Amino acid sequence: TQLLEQSPQFLSIQEGENLTVYCNSSSVFSSLQWYRQEPGEGPVLLVTVVTGGEVKKLKRLTFQFGDARKDSSLHITAAQTGDTGLYLCAGTGGYNKLIFGAGTRLAVHP
Amino acid sequence: SAVISQKPSRDICQRGTSLTIQCQVDSQVTMMFWYRQQPGQSLTLIATANQGSEATYESGFVIDKFPISRPNLTFSTLTVSNMSPEDSSIYLCSPIFVARGSDTQYFGPGTRLTVL
């Protein structure tokens, strides 16, 4: 069974701070996706990483896919209150099924 | 970006009743996934639906409880049958689009179900 361990589960920081969220697995994934979800809404896709070692940047967000395609990280620089939400990593397993991490609930305080 | 809509957006239901959730997308999809997200939790896959064949259910989910229909390439329904309070969750559809040629999945806005 493929599993994705996501950490930390909760993160409470002040505006302007940096943070990193990690997703780790013993399994290889063909791709890995990061989503952000706000209360009352479905997850919104932030990025898909496909190639081992790949780094993608989305404004203040930097996503990295491990060389072996077993792990990934999301780094946010100078967090803003608008970054508050639930961040989910999801790896693509067999038959295009997504295996989700437990999620990281981020709260950014002014 | 993809347009995915779900109906209803939320509902409050009585124990023992059933609710059918509709998922409509604006372009053809190859596969449709249905997920459940229990309060404060991450997403759990219920089943995978391909058009023209029966849905494939994950461990812990059965067709009698969560029947799925997929009559065409842009529409699918999930029914939550004989509901109990434990079924209170957000239910989300997630398609893979034919035109995009990748395995990236997008999500509908979800249906928030409360069972009393």
Tab-separated table of N, CA, C and O in Angstrom, chain A residues 9 30-31 33 35 37 39-45 48 50 86 88-89 92 95-103 105, chain B residues 10 31 33 35 37 40-45 48 56-58 90 92 94 96 102-110 112:
chain	number	residue	atom	x	y	z
A	9	GLN	N	1.524	18.601	10.745
A	9	GLN	CA	0.078	18.539	10.592
A	9	GLN	C	-0.543	19.919	10.820
A	9	GLN	O	-1.536	20.268	10.198
A	30	SER	N	4.537	8.537	-9.962
A	30	SER	CA	4.751	9.054	-11.316
A	30	SER	C	4.648	10.576	-11.333
A	30	SER	O	5.267	11.232	-12.178
A	31	SER	N	3.872	11.127	-10.446
A	31	SER	CA	3.789	12.580	-10.300
A	31	SER	C	3.284	12.886	-8.899
A	31	SER	O	2.778	11.998	-8.205
A	33	GLN	N	1.217	16.061	-6.691
A	33	GLN	CA	0.482	17.310	-6.786
A	33	GLN	C	0.316	17.944	-5.415
A	33	GLN	O	0.221	17.245	-4.403
A	35	TYR	N	-2.107	20.741	-3.402
A	35	TYR	CA	-3.378	21.439	-3.429
A	35	TYR	C	-3.483	22.340	-2.202
A	35	TYR	O	-2.877	22.079	-1.165
A	37	GLN	N	-6.672	24.037	0.095
A	37	GLN	CA	-8.110	23.975	0.287
A	37	GLN	C	-8.531	24.971	1.349
A	37	GLN	O	-7.943	25.018	2.435
A	39	PRO	N	-11.878	26.518	3.672
A	39	PRO	CA	-13.134	25.979	4.234
A	39	PRO	C	-14.304	26.130	3.272
A	39	PRO	O	-14.502	27.185	2.677
A	40	GLY	N	-15.057	25.054	3.096
A	40	GLY	CA	-16.244	25.109	2.257
A	40	GLY	C	-15.976	24.974	0.774
A	40	GLY	O	-16.903	25.082	-0.031
A	41	GLU	N	-14.730	24.715	0.424
A	41	GLU	CA	-14.397	24.594	-0.997
A	41	GLU	C	-13.634	23.304	-1.244
A	41	GLU	O	-13.102	22.690	-0.325
A	42	GLY	N	-13.568	22.914	-2.534
A	42	GLY	CA	-12.757	21.763	-2.899
A	42	GLY	C	-11.297	22.160	-3.001
A	42	GLY	O	-10.962	23.344	-3.077
A	43	PRO	N	-10.391	21.185	-3.004
A	43	PRO	CA	-8.964	21.491	-3.147
A	43	PRO	C	-8.687	22.152	-4.493
A	43	PRO	O	-9.232	21.759	-5.516
A	44	VAL	N	-7.817	23.136	-4.469
A	44	VAL	CA	-7.408	23.840	-5.692
A	44	VAL	C	-5.975	23.460	-5.997
A	44	VAL	O	-5.092	23.572	-5.136
A	45	LEU	N	-5.756	23.013	-7.224
A	45	LEU	CA	-4.418	22.577	-7.621
A	45	LEU	C	-3.446	23.747	-7.650
A	45	LEU	O	-3.715	24.785	-8.255
A	48	THR	N	1.825	20.576	-10.228
A	48	THR	CA	2.119	19.164	-10.448
A	48	THR	C	3.605	19.052	-10.754
A	48	THR	O	4.120	19.775	-11.615
A	50	VAL	N	6.625	16.305	-11.871
A	50	VAL	CA	6.672	15.035	-12.580
A	50	VAL	C	8.089	14.438	-12.620
A	50	VAL	O	8.261	13.235	-12.502
A	86	LEU	N	-5.608	24.764	4.208
A	86	LEU	CA	-5.164	23.375	4.330
A	86	LEU	C	-4.364	23.027	3.075
A	86	LEU	O	-4.867	23.161	1.966
A	88	LEU	N	-2.435	20.175	0.906
A	88	LEU	CA	-2.473	18.725	0.712
A	88	LEU	C	-1.490	18.316	-0.376
A	88	LEU	O	-1.468	18.919	-1.452
A	89	CYS	N	-0.687	17.309	-0.084
A	89	CYS	CA	0.109	16.716	-1.148
A	89	CYS	C	-0.582	15.416	-1.560
A	89	CYS	O	-1.268	14.784	-0.746
A	92	THR	N	0.464	10.368	-7.386
A	92	THR	CA	-0.297	9.565	-8.348
A	92	THR	C	0.224	8.146	-8.319
A	92	THR	O	1.390	7.891	-8.649
A	95	TYR	N	-3.253	3.242	-11.677
A	95	TYR	CA	-4.573	3.561	-12.234
A	95	TYR	C	-4.959	5.026	-11.995
A	95	TYR	O	-6.128	5.357	-11.853
A	96	ASN	N	-3.950	5.900	-11.944
A	96	ASN	CA	-4.170	7.345	-11.756
A	96	ASN	C	-4.820	7.698	-10.425
A	96	ASN	O	-5.323	8.801	-10.264
A	97	LYS	N	-4.810	6.769	-9.482
A	97	LYS	CA	-5.401	7.094	-8.184
A	97	LYS	C	-4.476	8.022	-7.403
A	97	LYS	O	-3.265	7.835	-7.398
A	98	LEU	N	-5.077	8.992	-6.727
A	98	LEU	CA	-4.303	9.896	-5.891
A	98	LEU	C	-4.250	9.367	-4.470
A	98	LEU	O	-5.272	9.000	-3.896
A	99	ILE	N	-3.039	9.342	-3.943
A	99	ILE	CA	-2.859	9.016	-2.537
A	99	ILE	C	-2.525	10.309	-1.827
A	99	ILE	O	-1.507	10.958	-2.135
A	100	PHE	N	-3.370	10.675	-0.878
A	100	PHE	CA	-3.229	11.954	-0.207
A	100	PHE	C	-2.454	11.825	1.093
A	100	PHE	O	-2.583	10.835	1.827
A	101	GLY	N	-1.678	12.878	1.375
A	101	GLY	CA	-1.125	13.035	2.706
A	101	GLY	C	-2.214	13.491	3.657
A	101	GLY	O	-3.330	13.819	3.229
A	102	ALA	N	-1.884	13.544	4.932
A	102	ALA	CA	-2.874	13.895	5.950
A	102	ALA	C	-3.234	15.378	5.930
A	102	ALA	O	-4.244	15.785	6.494
A	103	GLY	N	-2.415	16.181	5.249
A	103	GLY	CA	-2.708	17.611	5.184
A	103	GLY	C	-1.951	18.405	6.221
A	103	GLY	O	-1.618	17.900	7.299
A	105	ARG	N	-2.417	22.031	8.138
A	105	ARG	CA	-3.309	23.175	8.358
A	105	ARG	C	-2.448	24.361	8.774
A	105	ARG	O	-1.861	24.356	9.851
B	10	ARG	N	-24.635	21.643	-0.364
B	10	ARG	CA	-24.727	21.141	1.003
B	10	ARG	C	-26.133	20.625	1.241
B	10	ARG	O	-27.077	21.005	0.556
B	31	MET	N	-11.673	9.587	-16.757
B	31	MET	CA	-11.992	8.894	-15.507
B	31	MET	C	-12.578	9.893	-14.524
B	31	MET	O	-12.210	11.070	-14.520
B	33	PHE	N	-13.273	10.291	-10.403
B	33	PHE	CA	-13.033	9.775	-9.062
B	33	PHE	C	-13.999	10.451	-8.087
B	33	PHE	O	-14.313	11.630	-8.224
B	35	TYR	N	-14.367	11.180	-3.953
B	35	TYR	CA	-13.645	11.174	-2.696
B	35	TYR	C	-14.575	11.587	-1.548
B	35	TYR	O	-15.576	12.280	-1.746
B	37	GLN	N	-14.227	13.418	2.363
B	37	GLN	CA	-13.352	14.124	3.288
B	37	GLN	C	-14.127	14.326	4.586
B	37	GLN	O	-15.023	15.166	4.683
B	40	GLY	N	-12.188	17.673	9.311
B	40	GLY	CA	-10.816	17.832	9.770
B	40	GLY	C	-9.825	16.845	9.192
B	40	GLY	O	-8.678	16.801	9.638
B	41	GLN	N	-10.245	16.061	8.208
B	41	GLN	CA	-9.383	15.011	7.667
B	41	GLN	C	-8.957	15.317	6.229
B	41	GLN	O	-9.432	16.275	5.617
B	42	SER	N	-8.087	14.456	5.749
B	42	SER	CA	-7.679	14.530	4.351
B	42	SER	C	-8.700	13.785	3.477
B	42	SER	O	-9.757	13.390	3.958
B	43	LEU	N	-8.384	13.595	2.223
B	43	LEU	CA	-9.321	12.978	1.282
B	43	LEU	C	-9.080	11.478	1.182
B	43	LEU	O	-7.924	11.022	1.136
B	44	THR	N	-10.177	10.744	1.104
B	44	THR	CA	-10.130	9.297	0.931
B	44	THR	C	-10.894	8.940	-0.333
B	44	THR	O	-12.037	9.361	-0.509
B	45	LEU	N	-10.277	8.140	-1.179
B	45	LEU	CA	-10.925	7.734	-2.425
B	45	LEU	C	-12.019	6.716	-2.146
B	45	LEU	O	-11.781	5.717	-1.462
B	48	THR	N	-13.629	4.694	-8.372
B	48	THR	CA	-13.242	5.206	-9.682
B	48	THR	C	-14.302	4.789	-10.681
B	48	THR	O	-14.685	3.608	-10.732
B	56	THR	N	-15.184	1.006	-9.760
B	56	THR	CA	-14.278	0.202	-8.940
B	56	THR	C	-14.174	0.851	-7.574
B	56	THR	O	-13.791	2.020	-7.472
B	57	TYR	N	-14.476	0.073	-6.528
B	57	TYR	CA	-14.547	0.628	-5.183
B	57	TYR	C	-13.293	0.295	-4.388
B	57	TYR	O	-12.717	-0.786	-4.516
B	58	GLU	N	-12.916	1.240	-3.541
B	58	GLU	CA	-11.768	1.037	-2.665
B	58	GLU	C	-12.193	0.218	-1.450
B	58	GLU	O	-13.388	0.076	-1.138
B	90	ILE	N	-17.642	15.802	3.519
B	90	ILE	CA	-17.672	16.491	2.235
B	90	ILE	C	-17.391	15.447	1.169
B	90	ILE	O	-16.439	14.664	1.294
B	92	LEU	N	-16.528	14.808	-2.824
B	92	LEU	CA	-15.926	15.554	-3.929
B	92	LEU	C	-15.759	14.662	-5.150
B	92	LEU	O	-15.319	13.514	-5.019
B	94	SER	N	-13.793	14.267	-8.851
B	94	SER	CA	-12.514	14.700	-9.403
B	94	SER	C	-12.295	14.015	-10.748
B	94	SER	O	-12.111	12.806	-10.797
B	96	ILE	N	-10.448	13.336	-14.573
B	96	ILE	CA	-9.258	13.469	-15.406
B	96	ILE	C	-9.770	13.781	-16.810
B	96	ILE	O	-10.558	13.022	-17.365
B	102	SER	N	-2.899	14.405	-19.297
B	102	SER	CA	-2.029	14.132	-18.159
B	102	SER	C	-2.870	13.536	-17.058
B	102	SER	O	-4.075	13.401	-17.170
B	103	ASP	N	-2.196	13.158	-15.961
B	103	ASP	CA	-2.952	12.565	-14.872
B	103	ASP	C	-3.268	13.575	-13.781
B	103	ASP	O	-3.551	13.195	-12.662
B	104	THR	N	-3.178	14.856	-14.101
B	104	THR	CA	-3.531	15.866	-13.111
B	104	THR	C	-5.023	15.817	-12.832
B	104	THR	O	-5.834	15.740	-13.750
B	105	GLN	N	-5.364	15.863	-11.568
B	105	GLN	CA	-6.759	15.824	-11.170
B	105	GLN	C	-7.192	17.163	-10.593
B	105	GLN	O	-6.461	17.787	-9.839
B	106	TYR	N	-8.383	17.560	-10.969
B	106	TYR	CA	-9.003	18.765	-10.437
B	106	TYR	C	-10.212	18.342	-9.625
B	106	TYR	O	-10.740	17.243	-9.809
B	107	PHE	N	-10.651	19.222	-8.753
B	107	PHE	CA	-11.724	18.856	-7.854
B	107	PHE	C	-12.925	19.775	-7.991
B	107	PHE	O	-12.777	20.983	-8.236
B	108	GLY	N	-14.111	19.168	-7.826
B	108	GLY	CA	-15.301	19.969	-7.706
B	108	GLY	C	-15.304	20.704	-6.383
B	108	GLY	O	-14.453	20.464	-5.527
B	109	PRO	N	-16.285	21.593	-6.212
B	109	PRO	CA	-16.350	22.393	-4.977
B	109	PRO	C	-16.784	21.580	-3.767
B	109	PRO	O	-16.659	22.052	-2.640
B	110	GLY	N	-17.302	20.374	-3.991
B	110	GLY	CA	-17.691	19.523	-2.876
B	110	GLY	C	-19.149	19.672	-2.496
B	110	GLY	O	-19.784	20.701	-2.749
B	112	ARG	N	-21.278	19.258	0.979
B	112	ARG	CA	-21.149	19.081	2.436
B	112	ARG	C	-22.417	18.436	2.957
B	112	ARG	O	-23.494	19.020	2.904
